[in-house]
Every structure is written in structure tokens, then in C-alpha cells.
PDB file of C-alpha atoms and ligand atoms in Angstrom:
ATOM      1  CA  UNK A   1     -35.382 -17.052  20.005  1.00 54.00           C
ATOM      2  CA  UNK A   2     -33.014 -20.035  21.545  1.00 61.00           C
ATOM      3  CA  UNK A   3     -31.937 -20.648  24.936  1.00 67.00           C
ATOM      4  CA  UNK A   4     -28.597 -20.766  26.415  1.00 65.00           C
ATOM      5  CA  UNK A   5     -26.923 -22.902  29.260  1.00 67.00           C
ATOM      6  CA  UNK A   6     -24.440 -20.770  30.580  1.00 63.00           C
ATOM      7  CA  UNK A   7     -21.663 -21.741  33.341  1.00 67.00           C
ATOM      8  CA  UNK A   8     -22.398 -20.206  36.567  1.00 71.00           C
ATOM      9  CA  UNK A   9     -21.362 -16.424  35.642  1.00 71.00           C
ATOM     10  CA  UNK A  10     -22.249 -13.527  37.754  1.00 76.00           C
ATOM     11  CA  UNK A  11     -24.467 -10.357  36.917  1.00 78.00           C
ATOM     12  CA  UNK A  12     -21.504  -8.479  35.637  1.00 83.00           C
ATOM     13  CA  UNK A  13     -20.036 -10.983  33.820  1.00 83.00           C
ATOM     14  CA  UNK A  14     -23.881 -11.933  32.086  1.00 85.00           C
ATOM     15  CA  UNK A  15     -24.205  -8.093  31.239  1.00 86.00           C
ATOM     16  CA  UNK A  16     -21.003  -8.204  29.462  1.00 88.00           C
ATOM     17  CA  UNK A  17     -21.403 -11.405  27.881  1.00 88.00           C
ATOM     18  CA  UNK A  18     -25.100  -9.967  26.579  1.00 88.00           C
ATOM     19  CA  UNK A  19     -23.256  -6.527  25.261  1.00 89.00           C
ATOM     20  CA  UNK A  20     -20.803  -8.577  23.390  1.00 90.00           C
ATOM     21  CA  UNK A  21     -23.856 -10.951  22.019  1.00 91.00           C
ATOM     22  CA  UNK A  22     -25.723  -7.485  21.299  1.00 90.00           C
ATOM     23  CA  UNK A  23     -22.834  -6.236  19.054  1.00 91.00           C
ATOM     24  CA  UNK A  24     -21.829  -8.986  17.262  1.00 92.00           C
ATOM     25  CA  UNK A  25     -25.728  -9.323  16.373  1.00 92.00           C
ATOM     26  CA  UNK A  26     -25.270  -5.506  15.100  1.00 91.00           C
ATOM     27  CA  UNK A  27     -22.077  -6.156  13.536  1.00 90.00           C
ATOM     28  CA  UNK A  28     -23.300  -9.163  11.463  1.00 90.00           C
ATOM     29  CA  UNK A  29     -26.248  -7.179  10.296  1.00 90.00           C
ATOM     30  CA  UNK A  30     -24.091  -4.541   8.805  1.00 87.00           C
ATOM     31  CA  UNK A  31     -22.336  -7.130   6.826  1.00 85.00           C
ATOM     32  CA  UNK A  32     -24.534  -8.621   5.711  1.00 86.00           C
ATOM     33  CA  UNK A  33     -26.545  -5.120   4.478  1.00 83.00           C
ATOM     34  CA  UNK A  34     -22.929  -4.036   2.730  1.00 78.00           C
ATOM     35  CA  UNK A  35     -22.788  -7.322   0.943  1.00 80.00           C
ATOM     36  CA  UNK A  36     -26.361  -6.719  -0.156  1.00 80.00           C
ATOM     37  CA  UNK A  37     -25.103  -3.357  -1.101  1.00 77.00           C
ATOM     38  CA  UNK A  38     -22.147  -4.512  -2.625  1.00 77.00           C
ATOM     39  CA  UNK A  39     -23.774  -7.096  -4.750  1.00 80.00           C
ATOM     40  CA  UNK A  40     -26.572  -4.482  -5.725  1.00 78.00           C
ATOM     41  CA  UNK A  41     -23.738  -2.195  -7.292  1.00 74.00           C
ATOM     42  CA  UNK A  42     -21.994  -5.022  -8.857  1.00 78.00           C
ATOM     43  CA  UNK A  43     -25.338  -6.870 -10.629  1.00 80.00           C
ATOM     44  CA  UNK A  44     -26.093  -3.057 -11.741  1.00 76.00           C
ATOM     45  CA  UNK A  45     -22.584  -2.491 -13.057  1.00 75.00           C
ATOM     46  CA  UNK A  46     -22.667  -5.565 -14.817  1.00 82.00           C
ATOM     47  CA  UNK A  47     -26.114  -5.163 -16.171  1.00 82.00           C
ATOM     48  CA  UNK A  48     -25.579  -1.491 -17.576  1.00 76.00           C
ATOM     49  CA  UNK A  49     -23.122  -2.742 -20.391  1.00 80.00           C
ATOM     50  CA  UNK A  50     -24.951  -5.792 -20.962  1.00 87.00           C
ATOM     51  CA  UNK A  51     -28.033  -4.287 -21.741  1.00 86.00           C
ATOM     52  CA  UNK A  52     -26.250  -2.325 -24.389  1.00 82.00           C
ATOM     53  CA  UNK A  53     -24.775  -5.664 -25.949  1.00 90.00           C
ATOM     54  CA  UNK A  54     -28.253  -6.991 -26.453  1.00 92.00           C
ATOM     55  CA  UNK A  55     -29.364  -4.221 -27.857  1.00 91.00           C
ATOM     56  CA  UNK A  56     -27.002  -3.189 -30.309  1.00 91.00           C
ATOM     57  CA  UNK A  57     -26.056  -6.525 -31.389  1.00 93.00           C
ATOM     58  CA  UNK A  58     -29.471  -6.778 -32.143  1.00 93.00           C
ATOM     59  CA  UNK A  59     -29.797  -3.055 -33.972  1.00 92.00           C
ATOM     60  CA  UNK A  60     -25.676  -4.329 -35.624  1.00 92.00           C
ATOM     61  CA  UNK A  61     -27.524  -7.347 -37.319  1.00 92.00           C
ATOM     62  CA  UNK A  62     -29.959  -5.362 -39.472  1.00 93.00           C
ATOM     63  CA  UNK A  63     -29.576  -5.471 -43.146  1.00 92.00           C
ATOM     64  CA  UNK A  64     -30.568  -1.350 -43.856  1.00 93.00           C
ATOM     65  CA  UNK A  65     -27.684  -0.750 -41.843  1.00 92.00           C
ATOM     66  CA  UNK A  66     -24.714   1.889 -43.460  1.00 94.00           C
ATOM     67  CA  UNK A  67     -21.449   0.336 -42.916  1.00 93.00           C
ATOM     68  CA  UNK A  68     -20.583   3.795 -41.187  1.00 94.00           C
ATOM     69  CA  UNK A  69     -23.512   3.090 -38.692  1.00 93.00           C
ATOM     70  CA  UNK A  70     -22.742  -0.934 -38.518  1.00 94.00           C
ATOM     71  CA  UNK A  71     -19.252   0.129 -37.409  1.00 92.00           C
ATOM     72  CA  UNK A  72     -20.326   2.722 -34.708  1.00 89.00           C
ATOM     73  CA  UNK A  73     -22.803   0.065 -33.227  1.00 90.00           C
ATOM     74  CA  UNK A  74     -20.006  -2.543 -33.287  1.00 91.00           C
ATOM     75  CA  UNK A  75     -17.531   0.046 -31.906  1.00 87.00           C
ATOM     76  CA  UNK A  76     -20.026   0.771 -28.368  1.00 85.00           C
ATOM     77  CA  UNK A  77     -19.756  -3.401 -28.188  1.00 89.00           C
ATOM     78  CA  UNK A  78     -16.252  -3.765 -28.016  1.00 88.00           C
ATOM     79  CA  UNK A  79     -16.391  -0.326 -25.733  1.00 82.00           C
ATOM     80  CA  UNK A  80     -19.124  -2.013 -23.060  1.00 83.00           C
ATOM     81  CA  UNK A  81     -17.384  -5.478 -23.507  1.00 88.00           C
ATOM     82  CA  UNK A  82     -13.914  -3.808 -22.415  1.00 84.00           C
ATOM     83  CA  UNK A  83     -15.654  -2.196 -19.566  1.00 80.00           C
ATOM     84  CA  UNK A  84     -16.979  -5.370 -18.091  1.00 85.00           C
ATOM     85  CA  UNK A  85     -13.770  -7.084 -18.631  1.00 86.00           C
ATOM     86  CA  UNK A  86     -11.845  -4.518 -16.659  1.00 82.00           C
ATOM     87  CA  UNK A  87     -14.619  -4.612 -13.505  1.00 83.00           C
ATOM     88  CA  UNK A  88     -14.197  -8.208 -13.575  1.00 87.00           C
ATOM     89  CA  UNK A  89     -10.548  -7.531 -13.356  1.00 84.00           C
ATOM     90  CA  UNK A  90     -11.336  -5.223 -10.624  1.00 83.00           C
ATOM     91  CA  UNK A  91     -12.922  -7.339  -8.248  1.00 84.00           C
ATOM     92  CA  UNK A  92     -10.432 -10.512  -9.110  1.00 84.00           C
ATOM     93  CA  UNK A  93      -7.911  -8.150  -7.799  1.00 83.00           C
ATOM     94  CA  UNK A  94     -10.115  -7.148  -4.672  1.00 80.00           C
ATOM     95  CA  UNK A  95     -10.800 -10.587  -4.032  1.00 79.00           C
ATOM     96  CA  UNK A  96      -6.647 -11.073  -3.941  1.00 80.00           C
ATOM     97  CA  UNK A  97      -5.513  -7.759  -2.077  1.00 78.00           C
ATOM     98  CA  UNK A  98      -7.688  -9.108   0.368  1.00 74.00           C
ATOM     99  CA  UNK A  99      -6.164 -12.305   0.531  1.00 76.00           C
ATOM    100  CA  UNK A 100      -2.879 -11.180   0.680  1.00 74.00           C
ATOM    101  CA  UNK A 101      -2.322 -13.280  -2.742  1.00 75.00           C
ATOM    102  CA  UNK A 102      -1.251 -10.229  -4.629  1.00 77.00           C
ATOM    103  CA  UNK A 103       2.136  -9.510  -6.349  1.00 82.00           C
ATOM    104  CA  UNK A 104       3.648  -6.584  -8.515  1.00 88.00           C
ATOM    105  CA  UNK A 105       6.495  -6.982 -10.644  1.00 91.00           C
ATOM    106  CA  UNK A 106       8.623  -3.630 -12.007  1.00 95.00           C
ATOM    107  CA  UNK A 107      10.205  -2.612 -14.962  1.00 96.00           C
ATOM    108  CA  UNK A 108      11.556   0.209 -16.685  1.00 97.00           C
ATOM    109  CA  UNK A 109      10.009   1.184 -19.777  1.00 97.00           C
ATOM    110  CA  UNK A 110       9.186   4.737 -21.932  1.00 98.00           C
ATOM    111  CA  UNK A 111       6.293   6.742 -21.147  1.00 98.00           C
ATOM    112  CA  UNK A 112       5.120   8.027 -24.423  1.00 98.00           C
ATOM    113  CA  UNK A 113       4.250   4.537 -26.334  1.00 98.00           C
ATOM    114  CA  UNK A 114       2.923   3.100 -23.071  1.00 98.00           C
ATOM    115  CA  UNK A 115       0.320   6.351 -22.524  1.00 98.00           C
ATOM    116  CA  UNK A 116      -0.068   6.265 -26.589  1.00 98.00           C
ATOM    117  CA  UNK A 117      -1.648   2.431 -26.434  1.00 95.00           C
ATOM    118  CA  UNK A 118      -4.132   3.865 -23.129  1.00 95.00           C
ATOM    119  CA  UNK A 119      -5.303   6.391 -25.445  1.00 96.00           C
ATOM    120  CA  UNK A 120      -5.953   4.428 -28.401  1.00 93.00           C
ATOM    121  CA  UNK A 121      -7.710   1.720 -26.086  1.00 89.00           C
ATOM    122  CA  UNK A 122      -9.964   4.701 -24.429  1.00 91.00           C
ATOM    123  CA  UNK A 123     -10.268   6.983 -27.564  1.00 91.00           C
ATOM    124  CA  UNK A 124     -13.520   5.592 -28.798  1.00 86.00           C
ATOM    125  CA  UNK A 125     -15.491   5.977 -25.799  1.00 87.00           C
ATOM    126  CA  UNK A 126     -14.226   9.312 -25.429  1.00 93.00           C
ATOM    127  CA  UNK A 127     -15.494   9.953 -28.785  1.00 90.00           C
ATOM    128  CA  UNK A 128     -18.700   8.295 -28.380  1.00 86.00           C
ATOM    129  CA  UNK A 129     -19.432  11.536 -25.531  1.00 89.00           C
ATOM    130  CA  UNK A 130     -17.749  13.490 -27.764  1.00 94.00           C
ATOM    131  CA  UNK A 131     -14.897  14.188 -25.133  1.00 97.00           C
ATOM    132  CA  UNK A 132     -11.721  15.549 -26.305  1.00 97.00           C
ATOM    133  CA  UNK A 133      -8.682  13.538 -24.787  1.00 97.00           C
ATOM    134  CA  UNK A 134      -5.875  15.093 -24.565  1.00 98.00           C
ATOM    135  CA  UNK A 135      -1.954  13.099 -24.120  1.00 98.00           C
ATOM    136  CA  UNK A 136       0.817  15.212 -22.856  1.00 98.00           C
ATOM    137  CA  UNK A 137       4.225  13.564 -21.876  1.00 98.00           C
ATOM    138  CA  UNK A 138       7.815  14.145 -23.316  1.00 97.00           C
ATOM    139  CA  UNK A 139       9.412  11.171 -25.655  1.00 97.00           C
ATOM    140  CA  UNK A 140      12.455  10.322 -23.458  1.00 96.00           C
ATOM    141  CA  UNK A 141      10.112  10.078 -20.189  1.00 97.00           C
ATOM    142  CA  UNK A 142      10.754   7.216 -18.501  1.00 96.00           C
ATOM    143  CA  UNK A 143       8.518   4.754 -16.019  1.00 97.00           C
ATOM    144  CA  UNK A 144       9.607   2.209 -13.514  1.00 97.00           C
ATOM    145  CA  UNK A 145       6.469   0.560 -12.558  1.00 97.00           C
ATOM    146  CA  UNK A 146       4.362  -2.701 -13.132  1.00 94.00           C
ATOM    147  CA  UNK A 147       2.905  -1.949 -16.616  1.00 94.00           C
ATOM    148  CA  UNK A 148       0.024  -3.976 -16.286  1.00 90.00           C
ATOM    149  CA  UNK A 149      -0.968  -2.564 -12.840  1.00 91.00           C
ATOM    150  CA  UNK A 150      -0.032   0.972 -13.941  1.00 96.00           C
ATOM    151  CA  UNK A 151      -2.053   0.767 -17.363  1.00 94.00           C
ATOM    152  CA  UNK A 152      -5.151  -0.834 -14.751  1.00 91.00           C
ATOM    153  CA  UNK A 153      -4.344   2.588 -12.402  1.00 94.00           C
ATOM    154  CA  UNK A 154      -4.848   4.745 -15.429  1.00 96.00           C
ATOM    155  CA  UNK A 155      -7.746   3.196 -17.072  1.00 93.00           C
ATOM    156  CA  UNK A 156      -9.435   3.028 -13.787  1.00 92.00           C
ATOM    157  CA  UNK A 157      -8.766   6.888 -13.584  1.00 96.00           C
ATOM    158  CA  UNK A 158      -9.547   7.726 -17.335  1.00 96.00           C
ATOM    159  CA  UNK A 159     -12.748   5.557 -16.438  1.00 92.00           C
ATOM    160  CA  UNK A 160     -13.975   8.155 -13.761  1.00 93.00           C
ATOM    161  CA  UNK A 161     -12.838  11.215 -15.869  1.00 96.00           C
ATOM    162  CA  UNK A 162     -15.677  10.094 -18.908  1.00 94.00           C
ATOM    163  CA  UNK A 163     -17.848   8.777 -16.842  1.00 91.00           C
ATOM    164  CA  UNK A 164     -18.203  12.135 -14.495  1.00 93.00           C
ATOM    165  CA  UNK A 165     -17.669  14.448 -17.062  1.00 95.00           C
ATOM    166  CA  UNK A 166     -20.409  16.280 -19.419  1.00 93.00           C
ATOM    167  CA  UNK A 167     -20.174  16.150 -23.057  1.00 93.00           C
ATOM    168  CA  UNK A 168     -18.300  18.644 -24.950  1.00 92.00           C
ATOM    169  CA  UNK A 169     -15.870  18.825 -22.728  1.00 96.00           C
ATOM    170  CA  UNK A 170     -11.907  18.122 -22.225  1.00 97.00           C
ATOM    171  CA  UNK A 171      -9.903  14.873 -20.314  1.00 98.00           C
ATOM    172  CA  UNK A 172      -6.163  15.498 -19.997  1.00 98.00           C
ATOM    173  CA  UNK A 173      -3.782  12.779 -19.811  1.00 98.00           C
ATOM    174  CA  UNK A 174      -0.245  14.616 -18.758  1.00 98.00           C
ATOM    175  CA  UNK A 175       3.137  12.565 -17.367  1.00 98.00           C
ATOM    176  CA  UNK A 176       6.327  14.371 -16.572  1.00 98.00           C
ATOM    177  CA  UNK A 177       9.247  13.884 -14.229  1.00 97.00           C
ATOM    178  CA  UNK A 178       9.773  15.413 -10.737  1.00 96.00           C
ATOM    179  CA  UNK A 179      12.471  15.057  -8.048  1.00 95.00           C
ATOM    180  CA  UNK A 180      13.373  12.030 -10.060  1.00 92.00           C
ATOM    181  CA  UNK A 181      10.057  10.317  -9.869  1.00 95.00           C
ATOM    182  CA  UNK A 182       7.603   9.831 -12.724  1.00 97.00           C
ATOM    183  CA  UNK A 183       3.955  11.823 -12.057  1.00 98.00           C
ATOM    184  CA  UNK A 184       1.078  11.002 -14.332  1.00 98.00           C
ATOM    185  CA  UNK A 185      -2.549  13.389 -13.614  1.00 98.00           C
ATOM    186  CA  UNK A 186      -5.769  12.778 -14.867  1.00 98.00           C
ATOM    187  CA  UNK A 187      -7.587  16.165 -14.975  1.00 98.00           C
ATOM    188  CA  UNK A 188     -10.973  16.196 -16.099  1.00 98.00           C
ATOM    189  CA  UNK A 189     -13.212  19.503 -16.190  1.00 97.00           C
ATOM    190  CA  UNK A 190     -16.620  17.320 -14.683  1.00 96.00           C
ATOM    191  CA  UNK A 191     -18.894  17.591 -11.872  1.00 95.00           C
ATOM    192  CA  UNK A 192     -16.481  17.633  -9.078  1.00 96.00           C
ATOM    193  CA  UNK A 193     -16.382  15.404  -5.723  1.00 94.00           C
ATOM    194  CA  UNK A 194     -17.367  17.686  -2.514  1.00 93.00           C
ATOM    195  CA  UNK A 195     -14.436  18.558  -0.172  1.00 93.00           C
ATOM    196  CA  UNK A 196     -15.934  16.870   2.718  1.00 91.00           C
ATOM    197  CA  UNK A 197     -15.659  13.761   0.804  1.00 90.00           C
ATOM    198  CA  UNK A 198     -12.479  13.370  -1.319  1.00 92.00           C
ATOM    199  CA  UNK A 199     -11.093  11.715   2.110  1.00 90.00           C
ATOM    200  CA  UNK A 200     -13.660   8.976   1.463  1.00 89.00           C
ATOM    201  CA  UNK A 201     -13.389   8.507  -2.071  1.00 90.00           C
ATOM    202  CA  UNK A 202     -10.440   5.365  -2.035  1.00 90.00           C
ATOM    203  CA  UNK A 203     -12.562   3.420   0.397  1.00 83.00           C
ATOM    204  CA  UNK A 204     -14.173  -0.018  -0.616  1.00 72.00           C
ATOM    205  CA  UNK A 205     -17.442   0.472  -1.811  1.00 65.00           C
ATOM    206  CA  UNK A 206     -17.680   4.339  -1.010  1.00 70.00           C
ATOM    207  CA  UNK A 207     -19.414   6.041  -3.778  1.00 69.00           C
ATOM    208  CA  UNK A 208     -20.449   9.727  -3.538  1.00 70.00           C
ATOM    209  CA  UNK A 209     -24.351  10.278  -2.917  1.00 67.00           C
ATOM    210  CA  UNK A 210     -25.910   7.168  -3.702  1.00 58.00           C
ATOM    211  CA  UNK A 211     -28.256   9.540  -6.068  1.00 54.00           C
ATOM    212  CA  UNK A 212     -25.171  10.113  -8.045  1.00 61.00           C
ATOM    213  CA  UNK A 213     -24.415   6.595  -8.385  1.00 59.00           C
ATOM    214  CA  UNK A 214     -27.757   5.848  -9.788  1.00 54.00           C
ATOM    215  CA  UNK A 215     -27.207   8.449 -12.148  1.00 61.00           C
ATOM    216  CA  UNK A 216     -23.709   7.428 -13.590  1.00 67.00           C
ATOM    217  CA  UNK A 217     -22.846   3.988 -12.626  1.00 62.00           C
ATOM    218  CA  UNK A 218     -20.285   3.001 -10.519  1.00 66.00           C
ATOM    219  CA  UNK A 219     -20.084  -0.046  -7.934  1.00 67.00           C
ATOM    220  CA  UNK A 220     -17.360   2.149  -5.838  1.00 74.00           C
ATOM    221  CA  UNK A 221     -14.434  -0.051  -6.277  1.00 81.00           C
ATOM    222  CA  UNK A 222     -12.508   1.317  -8.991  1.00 87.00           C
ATOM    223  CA  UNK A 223     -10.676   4.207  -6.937  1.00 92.00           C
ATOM    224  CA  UNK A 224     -10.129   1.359  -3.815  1.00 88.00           C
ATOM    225  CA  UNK A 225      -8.264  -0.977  -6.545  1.00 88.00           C
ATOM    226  CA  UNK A 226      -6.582   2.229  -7.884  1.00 93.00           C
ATOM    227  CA  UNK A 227      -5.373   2.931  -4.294  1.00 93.00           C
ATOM    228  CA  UNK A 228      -3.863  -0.398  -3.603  1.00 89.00           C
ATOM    229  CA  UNK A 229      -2.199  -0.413  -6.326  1.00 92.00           C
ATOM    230  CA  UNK A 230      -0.657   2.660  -6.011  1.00 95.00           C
ATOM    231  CA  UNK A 231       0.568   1.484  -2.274  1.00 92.00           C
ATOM    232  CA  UNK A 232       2.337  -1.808  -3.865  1.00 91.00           C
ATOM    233  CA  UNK A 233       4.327  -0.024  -6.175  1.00 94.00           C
ATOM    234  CA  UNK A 234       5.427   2.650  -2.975  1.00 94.00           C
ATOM    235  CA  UNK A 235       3.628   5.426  -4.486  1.00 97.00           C
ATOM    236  CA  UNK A 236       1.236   8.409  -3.518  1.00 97.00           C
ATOM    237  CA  UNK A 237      -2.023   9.440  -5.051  1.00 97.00           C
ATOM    238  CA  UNK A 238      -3.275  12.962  -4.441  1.00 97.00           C
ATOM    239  CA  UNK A 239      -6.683  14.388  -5.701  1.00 97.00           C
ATOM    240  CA  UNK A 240      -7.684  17.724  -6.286  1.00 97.00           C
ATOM    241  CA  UNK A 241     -11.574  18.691  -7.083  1.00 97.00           C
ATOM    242  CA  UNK A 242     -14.096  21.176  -6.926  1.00 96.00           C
ATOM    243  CA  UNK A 243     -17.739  20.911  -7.376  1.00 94.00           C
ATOM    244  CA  UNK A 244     -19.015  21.644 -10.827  1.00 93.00           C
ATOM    245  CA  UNK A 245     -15.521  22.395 -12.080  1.00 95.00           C
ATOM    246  CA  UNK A 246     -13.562  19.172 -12.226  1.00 97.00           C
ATOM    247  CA  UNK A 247     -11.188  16.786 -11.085  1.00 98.00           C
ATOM    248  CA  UNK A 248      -7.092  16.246 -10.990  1.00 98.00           C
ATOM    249  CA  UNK A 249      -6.171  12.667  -9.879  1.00 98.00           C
ATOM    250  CA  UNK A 250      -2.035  12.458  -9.759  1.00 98.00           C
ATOM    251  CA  UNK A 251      -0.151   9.728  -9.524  1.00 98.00           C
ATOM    252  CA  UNK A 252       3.547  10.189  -8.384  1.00 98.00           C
ATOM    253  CA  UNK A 253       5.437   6.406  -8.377  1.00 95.00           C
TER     254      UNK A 253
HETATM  255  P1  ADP B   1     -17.402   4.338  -8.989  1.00 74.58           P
HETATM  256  O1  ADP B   1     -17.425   2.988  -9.632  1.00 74.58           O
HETATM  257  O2  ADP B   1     -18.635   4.671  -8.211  1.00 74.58           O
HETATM  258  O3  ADP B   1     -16.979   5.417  -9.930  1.00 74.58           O
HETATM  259  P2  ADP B   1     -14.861   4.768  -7.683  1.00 74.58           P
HETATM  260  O4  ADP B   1     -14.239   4.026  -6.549  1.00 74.58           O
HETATM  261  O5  ADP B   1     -14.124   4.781  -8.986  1.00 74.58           O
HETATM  262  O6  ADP B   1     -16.306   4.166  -7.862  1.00 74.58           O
HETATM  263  O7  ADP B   1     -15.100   6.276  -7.233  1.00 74.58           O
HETATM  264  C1  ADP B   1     -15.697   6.564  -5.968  1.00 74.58           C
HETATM  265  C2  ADP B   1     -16.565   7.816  -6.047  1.00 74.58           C
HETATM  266  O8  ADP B   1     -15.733   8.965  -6.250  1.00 74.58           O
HETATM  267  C3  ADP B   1     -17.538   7.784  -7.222  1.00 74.58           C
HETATM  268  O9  ADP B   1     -18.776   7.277  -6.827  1.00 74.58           O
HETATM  269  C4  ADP B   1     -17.638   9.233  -7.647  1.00 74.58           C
HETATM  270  O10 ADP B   1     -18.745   9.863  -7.056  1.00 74.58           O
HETATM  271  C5  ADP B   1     -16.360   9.894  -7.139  1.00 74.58           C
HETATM  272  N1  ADP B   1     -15.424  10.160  -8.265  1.00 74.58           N
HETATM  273  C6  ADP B   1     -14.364   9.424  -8.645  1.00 74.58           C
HETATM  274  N2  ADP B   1     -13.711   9.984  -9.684  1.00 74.58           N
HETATM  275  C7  ADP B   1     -14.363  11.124  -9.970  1.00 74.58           C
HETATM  276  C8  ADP B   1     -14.177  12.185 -10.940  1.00 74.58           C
HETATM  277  N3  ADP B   1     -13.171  12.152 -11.844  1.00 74.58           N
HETATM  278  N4  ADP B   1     -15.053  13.211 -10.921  1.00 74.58           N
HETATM  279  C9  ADP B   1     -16.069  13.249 -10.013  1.00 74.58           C
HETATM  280  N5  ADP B   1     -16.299  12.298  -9.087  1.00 74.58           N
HETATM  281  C10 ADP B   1     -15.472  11.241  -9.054  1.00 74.58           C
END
């Protein structure tokens, strides 16, 4: 409760004045509840891997260990330790979309070695949910793009295919040419996204059912950063999904 001085202002201009105060009031709340939000999803991101790095470094150190089962245990900590390195990368890369501080730089390079380094990088947690991965792409395919950015796209995408997919079942990395541009799908066989929702999916912080979220994971910023990228490099992203059968994200750049 405070109190105001106000100029001399008349009834209409006090009503307006009060609906503007009322709004920004509302406005500021909302905020501040999505940055609560926001920093909820991020703290629970962070703390999924990192309870696994405690707790496997721990199991790692035992001296009854196999080497077989000493390597698997090390093999989830370099998996979890990668993850939290690319959602830091993530929101860095938020942080400077949003300030306009954000710069891609293109080159041409061959499809095949550049998709064959993603897959090695990815293969282990694939194998850890005992997901086959699949790579499809011809050896004189070429890509003009930012390689960094574009590996970040695909891992981001790969990400989302394990991560909403069940076990036993297939991830398909595929890149060919069309009309002279270079197209790269990821096309899981997972849960699915509803139809009314695949329009909301790139937004900051959107993540399907929050029920879902609590389930899987997932701060809802990977498909935002996936989308801005996309845009710099002049590109389209198109998705195609269907509940309980899976999901094709394509790239065309
Ligand atoms: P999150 O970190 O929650 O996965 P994203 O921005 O990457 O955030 O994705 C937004 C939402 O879109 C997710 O919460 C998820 O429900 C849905 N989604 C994204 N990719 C897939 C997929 N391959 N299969 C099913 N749902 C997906």
C-alpha cells in the first residue's frame, strides 16, 4: 500500500492511468512466475545428470568392480557430463540471441564425416536405452552451414529423439539433397507431440504437459535454440508427429 501525488488529472485520465498501473502489476507478476518457472526447469535439468555423477562416481570407485562394468559406469559420466555441457551451451546462446550478440559463420564441408562424428558422440547413450541409431546420407553430400551451430541443431534434435522415445526402439539420422539445398530429418518412432501443439513446440520455455516434463526432463529450451538457429543460417524447420507413433524433425538449410 503507498500513496501517490498525482498532477491534477481528470476522472478519465485517473481511470486510465489506474488500468495501465493494474496491468503492468499483472504483467510483472507473470514474469516473475515464468522466471520462477524457468529457473525450476533449469535447477531440475541440471540436477538430473548431477545426481547420476555422484552416484556412479561413487559405485566407479569400488574395488569388486569388472573392468566391463567400471567402463559402463564411466561411460553414463562422460554421457551426463556432455549433457550438462550442451544445456549450458544452450542457455549461453539464449542469453546472446536475446541480446542480439549472436553471429554465424558458413562453410562448405561433406556431410558424411560431419554426421559420422554426431553419431559417435551420441552412440553411447543411445546404447545405454538400447536404441538403435541409424545414419543415412550419401558420401559426396555436401553442407554449407555453420558446423558448430549445425552439429548444436542436430544434437539438440537427436537429444529429443532418445529422450522421448521407448527402449527397443529405432532413431534415424538421414541427410540428402533437394532443389539444391541440403535436408537433414530426425525421425524417431516415440511418444509423439499432439497436433494442437506442434505450433507451440519452438517457443521459449514451452514444454508439452508439464506431467510429461516431470516424467522425461526437459527445461523447454532446446527446440527454441534449435529454431534460432535454424533462422540465422536462412533455413526452415518442419515437424511431423503423431501421438504414440513418433516424430520427424527436418531441417532444410
Ligand atoms: P525439452 O527440454 O522439454 O525437451 P524442447 O524445447 O527440446 O524442450 O522441446 C519442447 C517440447 O516438445 C518437449 O517438452 C516435448 O514434450 C516436445 N518434444 C520435442 N521433441 C520431441 C520428440 N522427438 N518427440 C516427442 N515430443 C517432443
Amino acid at each position: 500500500d503507498f500513496e501517490v501525488n498525482l498532477p491534477n488529472l481528470g476522472s478519465d485520465e485517473l481511470g486510465d492511468l489506474s488500468n495501465s498501473i493494474h496491468k503492468l502489476a499483472k504483467d510483472l507478476k507473470r514474469l516473475k512466475n515464468e522466471r520462477n518457472e524457468f529457473l525450476a526447469s533449469i535447477a531440475h535439468e541440471l540436477n538430473t545428470p548431477l545426481t547420476y555423477l555422484i552416484g556412479y562416481s561413487k559405485v566407479a570407485k569400488r574395488e569388486d568392480l569388472s573392468d566391463k562394468d567400471r567402463k559402463y559406469y564411466l561411460e553414463i559420466i562422460g554421457e551426463e557430463s556432455n549433457r550438462m555441457k550442451e544445456l549450458m551451451k544452450n542457455l549461453l546462446d539464449l542469453a546472446r540471441m536475446d541480446e542480439n550478440t549472436f553471429t554465424i559463420s558458413k562453410e562448405h564441408f561433406l556431410a558424411k564425416p560431419f554426421l559420422e562424428n554426431i553419431y559417435k558422440f551420441v552412440a553411447p547413450s543411445f546404447e545405454i536405452k538400447k536404441i538403435k541409431l541409424n545414419l543415412v546420407c550419401k558420401s559426396n553430400l555436401h553442407i554449407y552451414a555453420d558446423a558448430l551451430r549445425l552439429e548444436q541443431i542436430i544434437l539438440n534434435l537427436l537429444d529429443n529423439a532418445l529422450k522421448y522415445s521407448n527402449e527397443n526402439s529405432e532413431v534415424c539420422l538421414k541427410a540428402y539433397e533437394k532443389d539444391g539445398s541440403t535436408v537433414i530429418s530426425v525421425i524417431d518412432t516415440g511418444i509423439g507431440i499432439p497436433s494442437n501443439e506442434i505450433e507451440f513446440i519452438f517457443e521459449k520455455l514451452y514444454r508439452v504437459e508439464k506431467s510429461r516434463s516431470r516424467a522425461y526432463g526437459g527445461s523447454g529450451i532446446g527446440l527454441a535454440v534449435v529454431k534460432e538457429l535454424v533462422d540465422a543460417h536462412g533455413g526452415t524447420i518442419e515437424v511431423e508427429s503423431k501421438i504414440g507413433q513418433g516424430s520427424t524433425f527436418k531441417i532444410t538449410i
